[in-house]
Tab-separated table of C-alpha atoms and ligand atoms in Angstrom:
chain	number	residue	atom	x	y	z
A	1	MET	CA	-7.223	34.411	86.902
A	2	GLY	CA	-10.691	32.788	86.441
A	3	THR	CA	-12.658	36.039	85.554
A	4	ALA	CA	-10.439	37.810	83.266
A	5	MET	CA	-9.575	34.131	81.403
A	6	ASP	CA	-14.039	33.892	81.326
A	7	ASP	CA	-14.409	37.357	80.459
A	8	VAL	CA	-12.074	37.186	77.176
A	9	ALA	CA	-13.987	33.572	76.478
A	10	ALA	CA	-17.062	35.928	76.724
A	11	THR	CA	-16.492	38.598	74.775
A	12	PHE	CA	-14.632	35.523	71.917
A	13	ARG	CA	-17.947	33.727	71.882
A	14	GLU	CA	-19.946	37.569	71.478
A	15	VAL	CA	-17.816	37.975	68.477
A	16	TYR	CA	-17.461	34.775	66.647
A	17	GLY	CA	-20.268	32.368	68.066
A	18	ALA	CA	-18.389	29.697	69.562
A	19	ASP	CA	-15.922	28.909	71.933
A	20	PRO	CA	-12.425	30.137	71.800
A	21	GLU	CA	-9.646	26.907	71.096
A	22	GLY	CA	-7.629	28.234	73.669
A	23	VAL	CA	-6.613	31.295	75.694
A	24	TRP	CA	-3.549	32.902	76.131
A	25	ALA	CA	-1.964	35.556	77.972
A	26	ALA	CA	1.469	37.414	78.105
A	27	PRO	CA	2.631	39.904	80.992
A	28	GLY	CA	4.015	43.642	80.720
A	29	ARG	CA	6.768	44.210	82.732
A	30	VAL	CA	9.412	46.406	84.521
A	31	ASN	CA	13.487	46.675	84.447
A	32	LEU	CA	15.868	46.695	87.736
A	33	ILE	CA	17.988	47.565	85.753
A	34	GLY	CA	19.868	48.033	82.512
A	35	GLU	CA	18.404	50.496	80.449
A	36	HIS	CA	19.084	51.181	76.975
A	37	THR	CA	22.277	48.356	76.789
A	38	ASP	CA	19.823	45.837	75.487
A	39	TYR	CA	20.294	47.443	71.059
A	40	ASN	CA	24.077	47.552	72.582
A	41	ASP	CA	24.147	44.089	72.607
A	42	GLY	CA	24.625	44.723	76.914
A	43	PHE	CA	22.976	43.235	79.945
A	44	VAL	CA	19.458	44.252	81.283
A	45	LEU	CA	17.639	42.854	84.529
A	46	PRO	CA	13.698	42.829	83.769
A	47	PHE	CA	10.846	40.971	85.570
A	48	ALA	CA	7.414	40.012	84.488
A	49	LEU	CA	4.318	42.385	86.241
A	50	PRO	CA	0.868	39.936	87.207
A	51	GLU	CA	-0.472	43.020	84.440
A	52	ARG	CA	-1.019	41.159	80.865
A	53	VAL	CA	-2.866	40.455	77.905
A	54	LEU	CA	-5.166	37.916	77.457
A	55	ALA	CA	-5.799	36.722	73.485
A	56	ALA	CA	-8.410	34.087	73.437
A	57	ALA	CA	-8.275	32.680	69.909
A	58	SER	CA	-9.398	29.711	67.748
A	59	ARG	CA	-7.894	28.533	64.249
A	60	ALA	CA	-9.938	30.103	61.132
A	61	SER	CA	-10.540	28.673	57.370
A	62	ALA	CA	-9.164	32.242	56.101
A	63	GLY	CA	-7.799	35.754	56.941
A	64	TRP	CA	-7.028	37.087	60.852
A	65	ARG	CA	-10.442	38.841	62.708
A	66	VAL	CA	-9.503	40.878	65.774
A	67	CYS	CA	-11.664	42.581	68.432
A	68	SER	CA	-10.152	44.304	71.692
A	69	ASP	CA	-11.274	46.371	74.353
A	70	PHE	CA	-9.241	48.846	72.827
A	71	ALA	CA	-11.684	48.693	70.028
A	72	THR	CA	-15.607	48.593	69.442
A	73	ALA	CA	-15.211	47.007	65.402
A	74	PRO	CA	-13.007	43.930	65.304
A	75	ALA	CA	-10.231	44.990	63.089
A	76	GLU	CA	-9.407	42.114	60.146
A	77	PHE	CA	-7.020	41.852	56.991
A	78	SER	CA	-7.002	38.696	55.316
A	79	ASP	CA	-3.082	38.983	53.806
A	80	VAL	CA	-0.037	39.806	55.797
A	81	SER	CA	2.691	39.861	53.024
A	82	GLU	CA	3.003	43.680	53.265
A	83	VAL	CA	4.082	45.590	56.002
A	84	GLY	CA	2.385	48.609	57.124
A	85	ALA	CA	-1.182	47.623	55.282
A	86	VAL	CA	-2.661	47.707	59.169
A	87	ASP	CA	-2.098	50.121	61.706
A	88	GLY	CA	-3.437	51.130	64.896
A	89	TRP	CA	-3.672	48.968	67.633
A	90	ALA	CA	-4.395	45.794	65.075
A	91	ALA	CA	-0.766	46.600	63.580
A	92	TYR	CA	0.820	44.492	66.154
A	93	VAL	CA	-1.054	41.912	65.818
A	94	ALA	CA	-0.702	42.167	62.248
A	95	GLY	CA	2.662	42.486	62.762
A	96	VAL	CA	3.381	39.150	64.509
A	97	ALA	CA	1.654	37.345	61.624
A	98	TRP	CA	3.570	38.787	58.950
A	99	ALA	CA	6.674	38.294	61.235
A	100	LEU	CA	5.872	34.550	61.746
A	101	GLN	CA	5.242	34.711	58.163
A	102	ASP	CA	8.501	36.606	57.094
A	103	ALA	CA	10.564	34.011	58.923
A	104	GLY	CA	9.131	31.200	56.731
A	105	HIS	CA	6.394	29.575	59.070
A	106	PRO	CA	2.968	28.851	58.014
A	107	VAL	CA	1.226	31.374	60.011
A	108	PRO	CA	-2.169	30.283	60.886
A	109	PRO	CA	-5.134	32.219	59.448
A	110	ALA	CA	-7.100	32.798	62.864
A	111	ASN	CA	-10.332	34.807	65.272
A	112	LEU	CA	-8.589	36.496	68.191
A	113	ALA	CA	-10.398	38.000	70.935
A	114	ILE	CA	-8.243	40.553	73.194
A	115	THR	CA	-8.008	41.788	76.764
A	116	SER	CA	-5.580	44.052	78.921
A	117	THR	CA	-4.966	45.051	82.195
A	118	VAL	CA	-1.369	46.021	80.802
A	119	PRO	CA	-1.339	50.078	81.636
A	120	VAL	CA	-0.622	52.097	78.363
A	121	GLY	CA	2.003	54.769	77.997
A	122	ALA	CA	3.437	54.077	80.911
A	123	GLY	CA	6.738	52.076	79.826
A	124	VAL	CA	5.727	48.649	80.945
A	125	SER	CA	5.510	47.152	77.226
A	126	SER	CA	1.479	47.024	77.162
A	127	SER	CA	2.607	46.652	73.359
A	128	ALA	CA	5.502	43.707	73.412
A	129	ALA	CA	2.456	42.168	76.115
A	130	LEU	CA	0.486	42.392	73.098
A	131	GLU	CA	2.442	41.144	70.565
A	132	SER	CA	3.602	37.983	73.055
A	133	ALA	CA	0.280	37.088	73.417
A	134	VAL	CA	-0.388	36.684	70.317
A	135	LEU	CA	2.886	34.981	69.092
A	136	THR	CA	2.202	32.410	71.644
A	137	ALA	CA	-1.328	31.529	70.667
A	138	LEU	CA	-0.428	31.234	66.557
A	139	ILE	CA	2.699	29.508	67.401
A	140	ASP	CA	0.677	27.339	69.448
A	141	LEU	CA	-2.834	27.013	67.184
A	142	GLY	CA	-0.724	26.270	63.994
A	143	GLY	CA	1.330	23.467	65.800
A	144	LEU	CA	4.719	25.777	64.752
A	145	ASP	CA	8.117	24.457	66.541
A	146	ILE	CA	9.976	27.427	67.521
A	147	PRO	CA	11.808	27.309	70.715
A	148	VAL	CA	11.070	29.421	73.611
A	149	ASP	CA	14.816	31.797	72.895
A	150	ALA	CA	13.892	31.967	69.108
A	151	ARG	CA	10.662	33.661	69.855
A	152	PRO	CA	11.200	37.287	71.410
A	153	ALA	CA	13.078	37.713	68.436
A	154	ILE	CA	9.833	37.182	66.352
A	155	ALA	CA	8.072	39.381	68.122
A	156	GLN	CA	10.820	42.047	67.755
A	157	ARG	CA	10.950	42.364	63.881
A	158	ALA	CA	7.089	42.567	64.347
A	159	GLU	CA	7.634	46.309	66.534
A	160	ASN	CA	10.924	46.881	64.830
A	161	VAL	CA	9.398	46.317	61.007
A	162	TYR	CA	5.930	46.567	60.756
A	163	VAL	CA	5.312	48.997	63.327
A	164	GLY	CA	7.929	51.088	63.203
A	165	ALA	CA	10.190	51.671	66.583
A	166	PRO	CA	13.566	51.398	66.377
A	167	THR	CA	13.495	48.953	69.488
A	168	GLY	CA	15.813	46.196	71.688
A	169	ILE	CA	14.988	42.627	72.258
A	170	MET	CA	14.391	43.318	76.336
A	171	ASP	CA	10.793	44.099	76.155
A	172	GLN	CA	9.744	40.861	73.917
A	173	SER	CA	12.215	38.754	75.732
A	174	ALA	CA	11.102	39.929	79.680
A	175	SER	CA	7.252	38.990	78.415
A	176	ILE	CA	7.907	35.754	77.172
A	177	ARG	CA	11.173	34.782	78.927
A	178	CYS	CA	10.167	35.611	82.629
A	179	GLN	CA	8.947	32.992	85.295
A	180	ALA	CA	7.452	33.963	88.552
A	181	GLY	CA	9.397	35.310	91.698
A	182	LYS	CA	12.962	35.704	89.485
A	183	ALA	CA	14.630	38.677	87.646
A	184	LEU	CA	15.471	37.628	84.125
A	185	PHE	CA	19.182	38.201	83.598
A	186	LEU	CA	19.719	38.548	79.714
A	187	ASP	CA	22.642	39.283	77.598
A	188	CYS	CA	21.429	40.933	74.552
A	189	ARG	CA	24.346	39.025	72.282
A	190	THR	CA	23.648	35.467	72.857
A	191	LEU	CA	20.237	35.707	73.756
A	192	GLU	CA	21.286	33.538	76.942
A	193	VAL	CA	19.577	34.161	79.880
A	194	GLU	CA	19.861	32.882	83.706
A	195	GLN	CA	16.707	33.482	85.954
A	196	ILE	CA	17.662	35.008	88.892
A	197	PRO	CA	15.757	34.317	92.270
A	198	PHE	CA	14.150	37.777	92.886
A	199	ASP	CA	11.752	37.001	96.616
A	200	VAL	CA	11.431	40.651	97.676
A	201	ALA	CA	8.803	39.752	99.979
A	202	ALA	CA	10.750	36.918	101.749
A	203	GLU	CA	12.920	39.083	102.509
A	204	GLY	CA	10.343	42.324	104.055
A	205	LEU	CA	10.880	43.963	100.617
A	206	ALA	CA	9.215	45.182	98.083
A	207	VAL	CA	9.162	47.386	95.027
A	208	LEU	CA	7.005	49.757	94.936
A	209	VAL	CA	6.489	51.263	90.885
A	210	VAL	CA	5.364	54.599	90.655
A	211	ASN	CA	3.761	55.911	87.281
A	212	SER	CA	4.380	59.790	86.943
A	213	ASN	CA	1.626	59.857	84.825
A	214	ALA	CA	3.937	62.519	82.810
A	215	PRO	CA	3.093	62.792	79.323
A	216	HIS	CA	4.949	60.893	77.312
A	217	GLN	CA	6.758	63.537	74.643
A	218	HIS	CA	9.253	63.085	71.715
A	219	VAL	CA	9.551	59.535	72.551
A	220	ASP	CA	10.360	58.019	69.153
A	221	GLY	CA	12.809	60.818	67.957
A	222	GLU	CA	15.129	60.563	71.272
A	223	TYR	CA	14.836	57.112	71.465
A	224	GLY	CA	15.705	57.028	67.752
A	225	ALA	CA	18.339	59.650	68.554
A	226	ARG	CA	20.161	57.797	71.616
A	227	ARG	CA	20.416	54.516	69.705
A	228	LYS	CA	21.953	56.206	66.185
A	229	SER	CA	24.227	57.886	69.070
A	230	CYS	CA	25.568	54.635	70.480
A	231	GLU	CA	26.296	52.743	66.892
A	232	ALA	CA	28.114	55.811	65.778
A	233	ALA	CA	30.072	55.798	68.871
A	234	ALA	CA	30.580	52.050	67.995
A	235	ARG	CA	32.075	52.818	64.684
A	236	ILE	CA	34.198	55.404	65.973
A	237	LEU	CA	35.375	52.920	68.868
A	238	GLY	CA	36.050	50.321	66.060
A	239	VAL	CA	33.797	48.202	67.860
A	240	PRO	CA	30.612	45.870	66.863
A	241	ALA	CA	28.816	47.166	69.425
A	242	LEU	CA	29.412	49.252	73.099
A	243	ARG	CA	28.873	46.019	74.886
A	244	ASP	CA	32.475	45.570	74.111
A	245	VAL	CA	33.711	48.157	75.837
A	246	ALA	CA	34.585	47.579	79.220
A	247	ALA	CA	34.182	49.084	82.656
A	248	ASP	CA	38.114	49.052	83.014
A	249	ASP	CA	38.722	50.627	79.608
A	250	LEU	CA	35.779	53.229	79.555
A	251	ASP	CA	38.197	56.341	80.416
A	252	ALA	CA	40.670	55.171	77.402
A	253	ALA	CA	37.632	54.908	75.392
A	254	LEU	CA	36.363	58.737	75.963
A	255	GLU	CA	39.369	59.721	75.149
A	256	ARG	CA	39.129	58.999	71.724
A	257	LEU	CA	35.809	60.716	71.261
A	258	ASP	CA	35.607	64.158	70.638
A	259	ASP	CA	32.084	64.961	71.477
A	260	GLU	CA	30.892	65.362	74.478
A	261	VAL	CA	27.255	64.237	74.353
A	262	MET	CA	28.870	61.013	72.804
A	263	ARG	CA	31.127	61.004	75.428
A	264	ARG	CA	27.873	60.645	78.231
A	265	ARG	CA	26.150	58.706	76.329
A	266	VAL	CA	29.146	55.738	76.062
A	267	ARG	CA	29.479	56.506	79.443
A	268	HIS	CA	25.822	55.687	80.358
A	269	ILE	CA	26.057	52.302	78.439
A	270	VAL	CA	29.178	51.344	79.513
A	271	THR	CA	29.013	51.888	83.560
A	272	GLU	CA	25.629	50.139	83.058
A	273	ASN	CA	25.920	47.086	82.116
A	274	GLN	CA	28.243	47.281	84.747
A	275	ARG	CA	25.557	47.841	87.401
A	276	VAL	CA	23.554	44.982	85.931
A	277	LEU	CA	26.279	42.885	86.258
A	278	ASP	CA	26.840	43.770	89.870
A	279	THR	CA	23.174	43.704	90.800
A	280	VAL	CA	23.404	39.804	89.496
A	281	ALA	CA	26.137	39.601	92.024
A	282	LEU	CA	24.338	40.956	94.571
A	283	LEU	CA	21.266	38.785	93.928
A	284	ARG	CA	23.015	35.602	93.185
A	285	SER	CA	23.965	35.452	96.747
A	286	GLY	CA	20.814	36.974	98.311
A	287	ARG	CA	21.912	40.687	99.106
A	288	ILE	CA	19.075	42.519	97.563
A	289	ARG	CA	19.057	45.350	100.176
A	290	GLU	CA	22.963	46.256	98.636
A	291	ILE	CA	21.157	46.665	95.316
A	292	GLY	CA	20.030	49.810	96.353
A	293	PRO	CA	22.269	51.912	95.998
A	294	LEU	CA	23.060	50.508	92.366
A	295	MET	CA	19.344	51.432	91.367
A	296	THR	CA	20.164	55.061	92.362
A	297	ALA	CA	23.015	55.092	90.264
A	298	SER	CA	21.840	54.007	87.020
A	299	HIS	CA	18.892	56.782	87.506
A	300	ALA	CA	21.553	59.476	88.107
A	301	SER	CA	23.380	58.119	84.903
A	302	MET	CA	20.605	58.169	83.054
A	303	ARG	CA	19.186	61.706	84.289
A	304	ASP	CA	22.414	62.856	83.512
A	305	ASP	CA	24.640	61.105	80.852
A	306	PHE	CA	21.981	59.359	78.672
A	307	GLU	CA	19.465	62.338	79.257
A	308	ILE	CA	16.377	60.104	79.373
A	309	THR	CA	14.529	61.523	82.752
A	310	VAL	CA	11.956	64.216	82.855
A	311	ALA	CA	11.217	66.470	86.057
A	312	GLU	CA	8.473	64.435	86.977
A	313	VAL	CA	10.642	61.191	87.363
A	314	ASP	CA	13.389	62.586	88.943
A	315	VAL	CA	10.937	64.167	91.309
A	316	ALA	CA	9.513	60.864	92.148
A	317	VAL	CA	12.749	59.116	93.182
A	318	GLU	CA	14.273	61.652	94.948
A	319	ALA	CA	10.794	61.508	97.405
A	320	ALA	CA	11.151	58.139	96.933
A	321	LEU	CA	14.636	57.944	98.533
A	322	MET	CA	13.787	60.804	100.957
A	323	ALA	CA	10.548	58.616	102.584
A	324	GLY	CA	13.653	55.900	102.686
A	325	ALA	CA	13.961	53.880	99.475
A	326	TYR	CA	16.945	51.585	99.751
A	327	GLY	CA	17.754	52.932	95.923
A	328	ALA	CA	15.236	53.852	93.402
A	329	ARG	CA	15.206	54.233	89.443
A	330	MET	CA	13.627	55.426	86.144
A	331	THR	CA	12.671	52.078	84.227
A	332	GLY	CA	11.757	51.782	80.287
A	333	GLY	CA	12.876	54.007	77.904
A	334	GLY	CA	11.743	57.515	79.150
A	335	PHE	CA	10.320	60.792	78.881
A	336	GLY	CA	8.179	59.415	81.251
A	337	GLY	CA	6.561	56.141	82.355
A	338	CYS	CA	7.334	54.568	85.677
A	339	ILE	CA	9.924	54.722	89.140
A	340	LEU	CA	10.788	51.871	90.457
A	341	ALA	CA	11.564	51.837	94.433
A	342	LEU	CA	13.243	49.066	96.530
A	343	ILE	CA	11.274	49.456	99.703
A	344	ASP	CA	10.725	47.563	103.162
A	345	ALA	CA	7.334	46.150	102.485
A	346	GLU	CA	5.481	47.854	104.939
A	347	ARG	CA	6.601	51.429	103.516
A	348	ALA	CA	4.610	51.220	100.199
A	349	ASP	CA	1.732	53.523	101.990
A	350	ALA	CA	4.550	55.973	103.156
A	351	VAL	CA	6.578	56.215	100.185
A	352	THR	CA	3.487	56.630	97.895
A	353	ALA	CA	2.217	59.635	100.305
A	354	ALA	CA	5.568	61.445	100.042
A	355	VAL	CA	5.798	60.880	96.052
A	356	THR	CA	2.431	62.567	96.266
A	357	ALA	CA	3.010	65.522	98.030
A	358	ALA	CA	6.057	65.932	96.454
A	359	TYR	CA	4.159	66.070	93.461
A	360	HIS	CA	1.453	68.040	95.229
A	361	ARG	CA	4.217	70.911	95.809
A	362	HIS	CA	5.519	70.702	92.127
A	363	GLY	CA	2.201	70.907	90.580
A	364	PHE	CA	2.529	67.972	89.097
A	365	ARG	CA	-0.597	65.698	87.935
A	366	ALA	CA	-1.223	63.203	90.929
A	367	PRO	CA	1.344	59.985	90.659
A	368	THR	CA	-0.279	55.996	90.746
A	369	SER	CA	1.222	53.597	92.528
A	370	PHE	CA	1.076	49.695	92.645
A	371	VAL	CA	3.431	46.751	94.421
A	372	ALA	CA	5.121	44.898	91.223
A	373	VAL	CA	5.249	41.169	91.942
A	374	PRO	CA	8.023	38.922	89.477
A	375	SER	CA	5.611	36.733	87.651
A	376	GLN	CA	5.120	34.252	85.004
A	377	GLY	CA	5.812	35.403	81.075
A	378	ALA	CA	3.932	34.103	78.320
A	379	THR	CA	1.586	30.720	78.969
A	380	ARG	CA	-1.059	28.866	77.331
A	381	LEU	CA	-4.248	29.413	80.513
B	401	GLA	C1	11.775	50.626	75.393
B	401	GLA	C2	12.623	49.762	73.989
B	401	GLA	C3	13.554	48.242	74.818
B	401	GLA	C4	14.551	48.834	76.072
B	401	GLA	C5	14.321	49.887	76.579
B	401	GLA	C6	15.404	50.671	77.332
B	401	GLA	O1	11.942	49.681	76.646
B	401	GLA	O2	11.418	48.599	73.831
B	401	GLA	O3	14.247	47.706	74.104
B	401	GLA	O4	15.635	49.828	75.136
B	401	GLA	O5	13.536	51.145	75.920
B	401	GLA	O6	16.197	50.039	78.290
């Protein structure tokens, strides 16, 4: 930690000629289970990764300046009242300042230096980590009184309105509210959370993350289309959101829908919410291995009903299961990204080798993998 913190502080000094007032950090995440349920007012169970965005920052007299390891020249903006005035990676920073101001908070002018170890384009929420680090820094620098449970929605507005991606509230909630050694059970309607102990290492287990390295394609359009389809189904069923369809009422609900594709989308959301609840119940009683079949069922549902997987993630899940994983599933929005496999800790290399061999047979680009350790959410260092 020391070095990454020293590096970002050194970058800050180089660019702005003084020490930063502080350094803030916010992590990327993986989602253990509960995919596309967040914008349906449902349940999710993410945990934070050790990979994170660091923001060294100080108050300034006017405007905002931001430098980062994504870009050589610092971005500058003096006004954040107009949505979309800043683009590229700095839009995430300007968007957070805009969202704070738009919510009525006196956002402090600031200089920021950003570094990140969160892989970009892997579906582990590098953008939510950036938003959350900047948000936490600006809140502290401005002495703003914003309770932690109200913060993810501000970062989410930056993403939805300023950047223009119609995502739910899971990623920012994970980056801000997760705790080390825990998975975050979040009710996306009430925003209530329960920190669920998830000490896989103590059980001799590990969550292996395999990045499919598949090029993300059509992500935005397909994500938006799934969201629209769910909202249309809720309207037809006369409920505020698909969260309000109980698993026991699923068959009756499906009978009321004419469209076969929409029926599949609804079946994914309703069964996925139930799988989150079942996973939480197992974890509460310490039965970690037994969540494996729920993970695998979640993957089948994303592949067959929600249709958000690609060949690379399906092959990775299949290979991990063949190599002895208790369960495996894609994590994140879909169309590429990472899979999670729950495995015996000592099998990490063997499972990685099995996925790599399968990729070789299919002619896919080699995957990369790492063991995910449930880590702390956004914090001042
Ligand atoms: C992306 C979005 C989240 C969520 C997931 C799918 O990560 O940012 O809000 O919808 O996809 O679960």
